[in-house]
XYZ file of C-alpha atoms in Angstrom:
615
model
C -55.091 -11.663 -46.038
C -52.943 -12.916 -42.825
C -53.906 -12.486 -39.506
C -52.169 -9.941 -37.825
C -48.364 -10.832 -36.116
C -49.085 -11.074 -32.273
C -45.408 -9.824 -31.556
C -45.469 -6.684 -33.658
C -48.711 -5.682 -32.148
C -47.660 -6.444 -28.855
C -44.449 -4.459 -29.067
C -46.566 -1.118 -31.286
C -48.409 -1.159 -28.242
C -45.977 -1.298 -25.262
C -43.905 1.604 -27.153
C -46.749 3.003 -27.561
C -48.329 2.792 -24.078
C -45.165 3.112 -22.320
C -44.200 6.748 -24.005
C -47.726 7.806 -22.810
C -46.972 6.847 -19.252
C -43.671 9.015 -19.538
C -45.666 11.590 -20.554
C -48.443 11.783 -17.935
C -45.923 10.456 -14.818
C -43.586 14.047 -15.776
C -46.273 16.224 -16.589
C -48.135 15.071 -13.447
C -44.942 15.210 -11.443
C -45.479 11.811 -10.516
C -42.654 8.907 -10.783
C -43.417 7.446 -14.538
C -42.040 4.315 -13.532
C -45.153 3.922 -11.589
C -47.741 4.604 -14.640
C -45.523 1.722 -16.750
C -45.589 -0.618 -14.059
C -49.534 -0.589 -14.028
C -50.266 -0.221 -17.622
C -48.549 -3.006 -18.462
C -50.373 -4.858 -15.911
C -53.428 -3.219 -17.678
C -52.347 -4.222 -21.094
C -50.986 -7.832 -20.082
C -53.285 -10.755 -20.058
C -54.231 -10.920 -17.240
C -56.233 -8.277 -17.583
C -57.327 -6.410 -20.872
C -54.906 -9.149 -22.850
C -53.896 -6.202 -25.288
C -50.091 -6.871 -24.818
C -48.569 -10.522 -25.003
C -44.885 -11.107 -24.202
C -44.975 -14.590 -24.403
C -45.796 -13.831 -28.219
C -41.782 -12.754 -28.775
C -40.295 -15.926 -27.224
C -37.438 -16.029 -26.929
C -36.961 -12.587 -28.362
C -37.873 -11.088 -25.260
C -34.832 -11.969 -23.023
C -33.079 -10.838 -26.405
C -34.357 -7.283 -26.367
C -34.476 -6.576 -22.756
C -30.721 -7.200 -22.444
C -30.122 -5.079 -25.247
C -32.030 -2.018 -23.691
C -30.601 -3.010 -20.335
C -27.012 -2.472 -22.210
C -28.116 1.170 -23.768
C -29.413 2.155 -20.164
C -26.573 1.087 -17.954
C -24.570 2.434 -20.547
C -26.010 5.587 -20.752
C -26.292 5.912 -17.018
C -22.520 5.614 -16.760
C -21.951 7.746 -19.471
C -24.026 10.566 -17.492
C -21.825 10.004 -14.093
C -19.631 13.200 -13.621
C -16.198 11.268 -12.618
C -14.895 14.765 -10.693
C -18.006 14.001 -8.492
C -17.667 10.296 -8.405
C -13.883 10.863 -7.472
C -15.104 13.110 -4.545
C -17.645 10.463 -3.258
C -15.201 7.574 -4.142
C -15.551 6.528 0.270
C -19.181 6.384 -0.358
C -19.793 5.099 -3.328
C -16.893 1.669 -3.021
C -18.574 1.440 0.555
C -21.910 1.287 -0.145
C -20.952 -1.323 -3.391
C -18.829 -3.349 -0.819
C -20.279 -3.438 2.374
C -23.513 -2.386 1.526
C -24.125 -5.284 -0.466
C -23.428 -7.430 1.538
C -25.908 -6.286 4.840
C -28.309 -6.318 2.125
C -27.905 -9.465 1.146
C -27.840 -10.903 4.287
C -31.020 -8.667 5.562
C -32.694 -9.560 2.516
C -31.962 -13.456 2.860
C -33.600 -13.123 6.319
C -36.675 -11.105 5.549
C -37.816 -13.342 2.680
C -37.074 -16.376 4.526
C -38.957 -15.483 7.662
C -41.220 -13.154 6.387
C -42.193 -13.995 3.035
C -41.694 -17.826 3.762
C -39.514 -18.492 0.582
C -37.170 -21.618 0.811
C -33.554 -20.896 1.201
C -32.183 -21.448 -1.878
C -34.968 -18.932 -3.993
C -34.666 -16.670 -0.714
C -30.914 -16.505 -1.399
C -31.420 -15.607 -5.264
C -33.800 -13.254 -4.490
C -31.790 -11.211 -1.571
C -28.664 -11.490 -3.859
C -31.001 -9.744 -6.691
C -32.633 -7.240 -4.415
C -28.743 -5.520 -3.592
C -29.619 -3.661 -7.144
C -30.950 0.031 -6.952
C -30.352 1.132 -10.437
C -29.899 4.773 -12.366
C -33.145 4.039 -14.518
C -35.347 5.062 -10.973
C -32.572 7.118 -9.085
C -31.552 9.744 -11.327
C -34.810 10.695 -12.216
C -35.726 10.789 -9.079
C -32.875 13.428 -7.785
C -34.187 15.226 -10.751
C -36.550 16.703 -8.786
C -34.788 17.280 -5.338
C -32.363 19.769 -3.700
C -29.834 18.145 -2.423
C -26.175 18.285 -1.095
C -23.943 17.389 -4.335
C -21.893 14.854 -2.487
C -25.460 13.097 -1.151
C -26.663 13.017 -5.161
C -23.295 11.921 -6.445
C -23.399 9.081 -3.875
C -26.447 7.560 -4.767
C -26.133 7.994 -8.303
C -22.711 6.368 -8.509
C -24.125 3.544 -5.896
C -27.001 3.423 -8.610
C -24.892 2.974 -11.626
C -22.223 0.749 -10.604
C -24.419 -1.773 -8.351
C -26.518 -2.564 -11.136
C -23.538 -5.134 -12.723
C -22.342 -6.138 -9.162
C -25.680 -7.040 -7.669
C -26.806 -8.249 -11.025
C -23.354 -10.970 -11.812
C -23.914 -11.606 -7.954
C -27.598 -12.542 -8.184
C -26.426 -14.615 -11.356
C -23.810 -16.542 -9.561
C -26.076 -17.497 -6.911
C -28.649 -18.906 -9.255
C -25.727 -20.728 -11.087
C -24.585 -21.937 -7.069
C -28.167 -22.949 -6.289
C -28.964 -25.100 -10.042
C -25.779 -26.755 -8.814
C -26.452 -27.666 -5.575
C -30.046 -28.899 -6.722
C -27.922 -30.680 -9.453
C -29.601 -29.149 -12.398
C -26.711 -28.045 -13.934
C -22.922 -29.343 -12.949
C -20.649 -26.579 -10.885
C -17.490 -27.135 -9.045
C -16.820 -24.510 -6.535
C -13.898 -23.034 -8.529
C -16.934 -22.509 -11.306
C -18.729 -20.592 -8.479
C -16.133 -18.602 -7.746
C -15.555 -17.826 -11.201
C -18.508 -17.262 -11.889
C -18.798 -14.299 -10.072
C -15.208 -12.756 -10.744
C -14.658 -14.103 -13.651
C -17.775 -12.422 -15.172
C -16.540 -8.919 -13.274
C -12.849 -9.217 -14.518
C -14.446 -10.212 -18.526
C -16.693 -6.889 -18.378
C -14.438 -4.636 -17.155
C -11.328 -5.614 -19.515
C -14.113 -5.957 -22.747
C -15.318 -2.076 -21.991
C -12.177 -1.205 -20.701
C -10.856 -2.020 -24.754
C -14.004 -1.295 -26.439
C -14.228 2.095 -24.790
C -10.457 3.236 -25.574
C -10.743 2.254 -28.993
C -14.186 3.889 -29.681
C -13.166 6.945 -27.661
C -9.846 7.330 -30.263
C -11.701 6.797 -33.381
C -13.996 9.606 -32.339
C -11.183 11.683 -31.141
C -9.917 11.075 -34.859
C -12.852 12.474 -36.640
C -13.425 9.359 -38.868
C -16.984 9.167 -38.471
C -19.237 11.739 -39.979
C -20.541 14.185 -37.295
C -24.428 13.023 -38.502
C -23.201 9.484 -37.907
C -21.512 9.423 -34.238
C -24.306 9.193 -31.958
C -25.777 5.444 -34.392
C -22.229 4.519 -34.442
C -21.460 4.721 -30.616
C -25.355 3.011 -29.962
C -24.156 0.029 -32.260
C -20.292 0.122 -30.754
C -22.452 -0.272 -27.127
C -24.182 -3.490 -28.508
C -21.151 -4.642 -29.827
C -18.951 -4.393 -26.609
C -21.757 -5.874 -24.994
C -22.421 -8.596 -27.148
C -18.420 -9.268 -27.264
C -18.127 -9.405 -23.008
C -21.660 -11.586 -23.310
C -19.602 -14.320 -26.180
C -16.776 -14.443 -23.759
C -19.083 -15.128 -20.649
C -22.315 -15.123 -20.298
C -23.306 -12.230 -18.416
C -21.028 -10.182 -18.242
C -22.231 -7.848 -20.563
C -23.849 -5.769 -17.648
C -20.287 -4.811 -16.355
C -18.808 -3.979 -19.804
C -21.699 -1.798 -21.019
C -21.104 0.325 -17.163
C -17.590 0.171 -18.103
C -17.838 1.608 -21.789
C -19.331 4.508 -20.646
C -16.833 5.442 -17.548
C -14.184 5.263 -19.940
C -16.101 6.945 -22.872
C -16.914 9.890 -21.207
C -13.061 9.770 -19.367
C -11.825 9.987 -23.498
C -12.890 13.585 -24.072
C -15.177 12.923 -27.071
C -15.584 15.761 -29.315
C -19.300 16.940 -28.943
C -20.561 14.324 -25.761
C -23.220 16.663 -24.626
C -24.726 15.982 -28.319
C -23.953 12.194 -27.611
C -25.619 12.085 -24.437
C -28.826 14.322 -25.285
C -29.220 11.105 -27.669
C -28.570 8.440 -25.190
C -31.217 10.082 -22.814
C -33.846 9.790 -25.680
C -33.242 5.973 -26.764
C -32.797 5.233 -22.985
C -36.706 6.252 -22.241
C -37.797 4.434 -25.387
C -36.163 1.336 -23.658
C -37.364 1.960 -20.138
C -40.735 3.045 -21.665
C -41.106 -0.411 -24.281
C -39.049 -3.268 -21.151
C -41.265 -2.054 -18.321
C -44.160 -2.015 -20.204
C -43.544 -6.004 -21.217
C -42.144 -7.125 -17.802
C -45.089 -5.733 -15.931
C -47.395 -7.298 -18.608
C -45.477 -10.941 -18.433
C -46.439 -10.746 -14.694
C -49.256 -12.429 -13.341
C -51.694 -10.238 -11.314
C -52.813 -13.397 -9.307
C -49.591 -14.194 -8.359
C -48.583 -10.805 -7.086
C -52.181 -10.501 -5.053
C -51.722 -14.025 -3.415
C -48.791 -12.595 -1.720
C -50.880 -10.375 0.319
C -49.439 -9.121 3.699
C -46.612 -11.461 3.743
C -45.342 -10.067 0.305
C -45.871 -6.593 1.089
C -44.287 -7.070 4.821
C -41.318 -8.343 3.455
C -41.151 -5.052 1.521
C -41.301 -3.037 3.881
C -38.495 -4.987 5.880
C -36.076 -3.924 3.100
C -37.139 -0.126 2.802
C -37.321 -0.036 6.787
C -34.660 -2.244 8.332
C -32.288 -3.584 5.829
C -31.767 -0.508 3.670
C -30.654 1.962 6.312
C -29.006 -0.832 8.442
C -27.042 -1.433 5.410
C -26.681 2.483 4.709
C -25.060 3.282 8.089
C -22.971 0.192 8.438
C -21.042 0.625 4.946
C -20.999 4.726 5.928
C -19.781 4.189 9.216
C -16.827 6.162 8.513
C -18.178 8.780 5.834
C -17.970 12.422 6.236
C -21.755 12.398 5.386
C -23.969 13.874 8.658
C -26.261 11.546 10.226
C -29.367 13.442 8.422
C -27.618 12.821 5.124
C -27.284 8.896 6.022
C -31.341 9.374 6.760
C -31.901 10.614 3.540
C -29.636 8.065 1.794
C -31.541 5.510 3.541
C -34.772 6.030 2.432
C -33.805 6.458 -1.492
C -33.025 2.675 -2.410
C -35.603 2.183 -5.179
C -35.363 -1.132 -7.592
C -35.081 -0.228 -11.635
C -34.944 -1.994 -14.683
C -32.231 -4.586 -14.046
C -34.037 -5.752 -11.059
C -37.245 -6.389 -13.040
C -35.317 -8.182 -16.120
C -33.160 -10.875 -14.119
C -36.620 -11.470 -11.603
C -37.835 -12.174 -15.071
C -35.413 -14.208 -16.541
C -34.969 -16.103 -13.040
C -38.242 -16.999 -12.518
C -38.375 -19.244 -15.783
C -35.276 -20.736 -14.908
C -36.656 -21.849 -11.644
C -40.113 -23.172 -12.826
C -38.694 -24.842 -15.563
C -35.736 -26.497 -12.958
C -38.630 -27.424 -10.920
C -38.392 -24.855 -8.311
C -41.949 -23.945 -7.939
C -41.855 -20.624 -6.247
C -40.344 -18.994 -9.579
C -43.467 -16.644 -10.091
C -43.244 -15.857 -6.608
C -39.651 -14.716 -6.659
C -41.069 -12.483 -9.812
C -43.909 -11.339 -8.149
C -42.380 -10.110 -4.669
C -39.474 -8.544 -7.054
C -42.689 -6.375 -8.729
C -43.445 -5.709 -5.177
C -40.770 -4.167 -4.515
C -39.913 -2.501 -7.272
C -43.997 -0.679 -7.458
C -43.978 0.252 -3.664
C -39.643 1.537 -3.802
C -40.467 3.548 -6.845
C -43.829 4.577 -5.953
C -43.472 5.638 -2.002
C -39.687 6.969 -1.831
C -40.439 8.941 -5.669
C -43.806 10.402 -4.262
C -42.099 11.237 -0.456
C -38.057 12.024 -1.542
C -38.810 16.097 -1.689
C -40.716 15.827 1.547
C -37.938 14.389 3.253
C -35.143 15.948 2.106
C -37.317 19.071 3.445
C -37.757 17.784 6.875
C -34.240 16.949 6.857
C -32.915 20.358 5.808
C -31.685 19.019 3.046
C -33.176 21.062 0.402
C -29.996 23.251 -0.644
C -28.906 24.021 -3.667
C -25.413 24.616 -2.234
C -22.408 23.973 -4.019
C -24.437 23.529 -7.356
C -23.066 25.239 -10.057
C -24.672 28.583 -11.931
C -23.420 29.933 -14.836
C -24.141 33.329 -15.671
C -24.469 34.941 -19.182
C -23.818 38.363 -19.380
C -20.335 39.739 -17.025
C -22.355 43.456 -16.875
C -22.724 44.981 -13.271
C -26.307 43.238 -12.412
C -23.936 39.687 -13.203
C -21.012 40.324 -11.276
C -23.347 41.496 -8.405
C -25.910 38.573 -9.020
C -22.656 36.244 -8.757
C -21.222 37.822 -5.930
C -24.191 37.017 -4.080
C -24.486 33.307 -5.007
C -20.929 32.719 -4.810
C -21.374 34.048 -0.737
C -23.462 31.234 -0.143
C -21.464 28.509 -1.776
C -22.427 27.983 -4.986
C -19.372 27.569 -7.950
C -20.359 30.466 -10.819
C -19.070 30.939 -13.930
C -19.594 33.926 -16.302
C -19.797 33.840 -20.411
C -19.405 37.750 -22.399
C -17.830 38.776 -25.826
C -17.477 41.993 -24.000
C -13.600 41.921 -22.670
C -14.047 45.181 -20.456
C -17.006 43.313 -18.467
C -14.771 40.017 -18.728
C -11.918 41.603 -17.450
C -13.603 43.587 -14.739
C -15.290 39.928 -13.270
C -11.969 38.247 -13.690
C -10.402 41.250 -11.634
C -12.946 40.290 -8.827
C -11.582 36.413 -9.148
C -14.540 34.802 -11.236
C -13.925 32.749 -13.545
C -15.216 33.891 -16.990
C -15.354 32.599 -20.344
C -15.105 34.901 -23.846
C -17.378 34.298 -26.194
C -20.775 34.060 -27.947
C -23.276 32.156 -25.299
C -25.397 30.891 -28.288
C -22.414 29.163 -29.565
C -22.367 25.551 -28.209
C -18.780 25.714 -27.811
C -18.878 27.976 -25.772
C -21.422 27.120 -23.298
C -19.242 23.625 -23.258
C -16.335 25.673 -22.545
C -18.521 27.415 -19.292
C -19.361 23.540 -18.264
C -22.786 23.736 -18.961
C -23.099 20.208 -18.518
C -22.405 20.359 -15.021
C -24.629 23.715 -14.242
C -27.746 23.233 -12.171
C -28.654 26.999 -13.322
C -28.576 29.205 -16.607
C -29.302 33.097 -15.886
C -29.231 34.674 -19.295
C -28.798 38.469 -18.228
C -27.363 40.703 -21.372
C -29.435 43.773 -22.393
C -30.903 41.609 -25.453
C -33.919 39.973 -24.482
C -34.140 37.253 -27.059
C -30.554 37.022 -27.138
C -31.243 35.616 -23.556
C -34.035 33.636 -24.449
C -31.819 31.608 -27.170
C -29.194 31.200 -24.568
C -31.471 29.268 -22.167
C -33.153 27.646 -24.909
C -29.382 26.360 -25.887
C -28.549 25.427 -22.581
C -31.774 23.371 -21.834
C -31.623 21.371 -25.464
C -27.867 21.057 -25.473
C -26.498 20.785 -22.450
C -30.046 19.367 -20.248
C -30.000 22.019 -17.907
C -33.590 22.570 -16.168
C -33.378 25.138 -14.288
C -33.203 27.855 -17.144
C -33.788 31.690 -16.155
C -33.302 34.492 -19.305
C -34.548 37.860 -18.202
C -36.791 39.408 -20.780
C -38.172 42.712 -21.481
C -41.495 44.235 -22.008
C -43.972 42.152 -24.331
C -43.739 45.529 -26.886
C -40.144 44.911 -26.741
C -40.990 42.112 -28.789
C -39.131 39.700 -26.842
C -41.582 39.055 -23.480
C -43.520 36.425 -21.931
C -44.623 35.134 -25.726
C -41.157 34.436 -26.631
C -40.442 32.131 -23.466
C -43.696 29.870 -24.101
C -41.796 28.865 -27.728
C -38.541 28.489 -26.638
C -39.062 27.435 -23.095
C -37.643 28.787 -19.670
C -38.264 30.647 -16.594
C -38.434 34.356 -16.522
C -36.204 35.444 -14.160
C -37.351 37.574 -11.389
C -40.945 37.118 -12.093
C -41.441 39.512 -14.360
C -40.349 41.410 -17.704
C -37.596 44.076 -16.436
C -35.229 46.432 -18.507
C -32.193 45.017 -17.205
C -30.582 48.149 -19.348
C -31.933 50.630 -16.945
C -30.706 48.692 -13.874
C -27.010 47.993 -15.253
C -27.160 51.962 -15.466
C -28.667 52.706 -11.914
C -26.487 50.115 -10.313
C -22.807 51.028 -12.334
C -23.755 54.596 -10.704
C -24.457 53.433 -6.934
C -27.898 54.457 -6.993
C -29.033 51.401 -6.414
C -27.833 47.981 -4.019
C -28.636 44.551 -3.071
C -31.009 44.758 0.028
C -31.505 41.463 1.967
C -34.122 41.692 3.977
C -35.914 39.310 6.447
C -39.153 38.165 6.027
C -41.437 38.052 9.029
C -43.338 35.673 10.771
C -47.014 36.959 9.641
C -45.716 37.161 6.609
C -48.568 35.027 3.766
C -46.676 32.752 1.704
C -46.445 34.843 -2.121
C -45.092 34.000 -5.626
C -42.664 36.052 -6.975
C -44.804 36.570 -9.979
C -47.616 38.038 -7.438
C -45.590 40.548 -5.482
C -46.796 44.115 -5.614
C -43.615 45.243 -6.783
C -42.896 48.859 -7.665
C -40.498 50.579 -10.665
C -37.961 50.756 -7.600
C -37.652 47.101 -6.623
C -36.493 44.412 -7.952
C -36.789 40.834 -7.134
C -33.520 39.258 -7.374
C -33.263 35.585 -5.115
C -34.457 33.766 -2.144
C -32.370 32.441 0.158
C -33.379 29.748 2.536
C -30.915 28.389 4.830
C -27.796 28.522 3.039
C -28.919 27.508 -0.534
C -29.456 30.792 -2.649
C -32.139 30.445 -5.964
C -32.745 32.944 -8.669
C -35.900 34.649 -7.957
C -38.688 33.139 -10.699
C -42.851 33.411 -11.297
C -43.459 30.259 -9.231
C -41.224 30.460 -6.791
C -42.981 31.422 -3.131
C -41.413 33.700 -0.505
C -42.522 32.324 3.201
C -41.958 33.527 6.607
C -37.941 33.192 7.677
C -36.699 33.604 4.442
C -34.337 35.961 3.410
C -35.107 37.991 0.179
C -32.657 39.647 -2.178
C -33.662 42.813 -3.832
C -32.010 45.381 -5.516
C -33.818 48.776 -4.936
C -32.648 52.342 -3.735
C -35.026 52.348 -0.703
C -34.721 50.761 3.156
C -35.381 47.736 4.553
C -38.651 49.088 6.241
C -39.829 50.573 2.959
C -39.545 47.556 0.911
C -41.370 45.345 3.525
C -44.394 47.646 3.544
C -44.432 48.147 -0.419
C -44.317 43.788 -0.748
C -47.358 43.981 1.904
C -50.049 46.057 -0.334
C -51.163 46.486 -3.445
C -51.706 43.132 -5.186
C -53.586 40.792 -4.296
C -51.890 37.846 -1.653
C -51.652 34.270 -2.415
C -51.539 32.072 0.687
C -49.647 28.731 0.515
């Protein structure tokens, strides 16, 4: 019998360890990021000694680039270009300008503050320009937000990554130069910088039109595509890193712009599959980064390291944020909010990795502290601006779901009247029916509507389900609607999924929705045949109706509502949401019913008769 292989153990249990930290950081609501970051301190030896990177070798730089490729990759290939295009001023601002306050606010903090030499001080600044779309667009996950404000930092997110990454790279090369470890002229220095840009972009530029055509061609097998675009990811990665090293960052960013650009025949599919493999990377590197780190190291920092941090979420971040957006159409509380999302991600923690060897072992010997203040960083970035982003977008009045799009399922009267009201306050709708008099009756009143089946994929791809923020399945078949949001959440990733559903001895209730998953919308089971009827007849209307100041905070699901009333949306500013079980009505907001009675009526019959739930 042989002793058991160190490596394989230590990589069962990162995978292992770092899935169950995605699982208790969402269902906590709490960034997961943070959970990986600790148990692989937990795991690593300086504590429980369960996990040993050293154990791979050189492996380890070997499989963190490759994950780093599938997650840049995927990022990019999640980007919406129509939104990128729209937030192109921000975006080439922030990646410009913004890089460069950083970097100079960053060289200046960890000089003076963290008392790092110049030379490591200038790596580390150069490497602490990254944000990245592993921490960011998880992040706006869970916040309502302007759609320009999310495209901006998820397109400053995505395409940073390779520029502050080749950037931090060429400094290191600059500064092994300069301390003559390694020769470098300064048109090498220069190249190395561009050069490394200009190979990545060209190499996924190439890779991704030729992938994107033999796709488009139907040569691969449909059970094949999403394996064969994973290994075509590697390979234009691995083909930009055997021109120049490091450049695969750029090309694997640049595959997926022009991937998704190509029109590939089922991408949702494709990137559903992406998402998955890019958590079982995030999940396995974290885990081993954050166990390769020394927990001495970081704790001998003490207030300097931690002060230094705090410099580049307090000072340099929004200095840099209003400098580059100077000129944006953005409002000031906007620029606030920008400001205080700048977390570091996984390309941060794999370079402060890879750096901090190639300083000790050039006989630089504040390597481990370069890697430990880049931990620093990245723990309190994640773990502060994940934990605080919904509270201040709220005290920013930015929570609005404004200009988010909704797609509706089901054209009938309660639809057309449902999307008349969101598209009032600003929000794009678009409605799916097979039947062509309820198509042709919301077309008459200028919607756009789609004919067909909405449990066909096709034809929730057709709708742009990919780009909805909301799903309201509203036909007169209950699990017809259930399917559809089921579809649209395992499809297309839409989270915000809201089928209306009948009585539970309709067969199709509350029961159904805990298998399939979803929101009931309005609250509560409701025969949504009845009300087509009442409302096609102008017995009923839509009733918005203030709520007052001694009004108690309620759910939706709590409300004593009668036969007669209906809960159909809140609206809160100017953003407009469907009316669900959790959702709370507070004082100043406006609530949409649909009911035959007045405004005085309703308020009184919401008052009594069920028991209140204060906030």
């Amino acid at each position: 019998m042989h002793g058991s292989d160190p490596a394989l153990l230590t990589i069962a249990w990162a995978a292992g360890a770092g899935l169950l930290a995605q699982v208790l950081g969402t269902r906590w609501r709490i960034p997961p990021i943070v959970f990986l970051l600790f148990t692989g301190l937990l795991l690593g030896p300086s504590v429980l000694g369960v996990v040993h990177p050293a154990a791979l070798g050189g492996g380890l730089s070997v499989l963190v680039k490759l994950a780093v490729a599938i997650i840049l990759f995927d990022g990019a290939l999640s980007l919406r270009l129509g939104d990128l295009r729209r937030a192109a001023h921000e975006v080439r601002s922030l990646v410009t300008v913004g890089v460069l306050v950083t970097w100079v606010g960053a060289l200046l903090a960890a000089h003076f503050i963290a008392g790092l030499s110049w030379p490591v001080a200038l790596i580390f600044s150069a490497l602490m320009t990254v944000t990245g779309p592993t921490v960011v667009q998880p992040l706006l996950k869970r916040v309502q937000i302007p759609r320009l404000v999310r495209t901006t930092l998820e397109g400053e997110a995505i395409l940073i990554d390779p520029i502050g990454a080749v950037l931090a790279v060429a400094v290191m090369d600059a500064m092994l130069g300069l301390a003559g470890v390694v020769p470098l002229g300064f048109f090498g220095g220069i190249w190395g910088y561009f050069g490394r840009l200009i190979v990545g972009l060209l190499t996924g530029v190439v890779g991704g039109a030729l992938l994107s055509w033999v796709l488009r061609s139907r040569w691969v097998p449909g059970d094949l595509v999403n394996l064969v675009v994973l290994a075509s990811a590697w390979v234009v990665f691995g083909a930009a890193e055997g021109i120049l090293a490091e450049s695969g960052i750029m090309a694997a960013v640049t595959l997926g712009l022009v991937l998704q650009r190509g029109a590939v025949p089922q991408e949702h599919r494709l990137r559903r599959f992406k998402e998955q493999i890019t958590l079982l990377g995030i999940s396995l590197v974290f885990v081993l980064l954050a166990a390769n780190l020394s927990l001495g190291v970081v704790l001998a920092e003490g207030w300097r390291g931690m002060a230094t941090v705090f410099a580049l979420m307090l000072v340099v971040r929004p200095l840099s944020v209003f400098i580059a957006l100077r000129t944006s159409a953005l409002s000031v509380r906007e620029k606030l909010f920008v400001s205080w999302v700048g977390p570091r991600g996984i390309v941060a923690a794999s370079v402060a990795s890879l750096f901090a060897l190639t300083l000790t072992n050039a006989g630089f010997s504040e390597g481990p502290r370069l890697l430990a203040i880049s931990f620093l960083t990245i723990a309190t970035t994640v773990t502060v601006q994940g934990l605080t982003a919904n509270l201040v977008a709220r005290l920013l009045g930015l929570q609005s779901v404004a200009g988010r799009g909704v797609l509706i399922v089901g054209a009938g009267p309660l639809g057309r009247g449902i999307a008349q009201l969101l598209r009032e306050h600003g929000r794009p709708v678009v409605l799916v029916d097979r039947n062509e008099g309820w198509a042709a009756e919301a077309r008459a009143q200028g919607f756009e509507v789609i004919s067909g089946n909405a449990l066909d994929e096709e034809v929730l791809a057709r709708a742009g389900a990919e780009d909805a923020e909301t799903v309201l399945a509203l036909t007169t078949n209950s699990e017809a609607n259930a399917l559809a949001a089921h579809l649209a959440q395992d499809a297309f990733g839409v989270h915000r999924a809201f089928p209306a559903v009948g009585a539970p001895e309709s067969g199709a209730g509350a029961d159904l929705l805990d298998r399939v998953g979803g929101s009931m919308a309005f609250g509560r089971p409701v025969d949504l045949r009845e009300w087509e009827v009442e409302l096609a007849r102008g017995r009923v209307r839509f009733l918005s109706l203030k709520l007052p100041q001694d009004w108690k905070a309620q759910r939706v699901h709590d409300l004593p509502v009668s036969g007669d009333i209906l809960p159909i949306a809140r609206v809160k500013g100017t953003s407009v949401e469907i009316a669900s079980a959790e959702q709370r009505w507070e004082p100043g907001d406006r609530a949409v019913v649909l009911t035959s009675r007045g405004e005085a009526e309703v308020l009184d019959r919401l008052r009594v008769a069920a028991p209140m739930v204060t906030a």
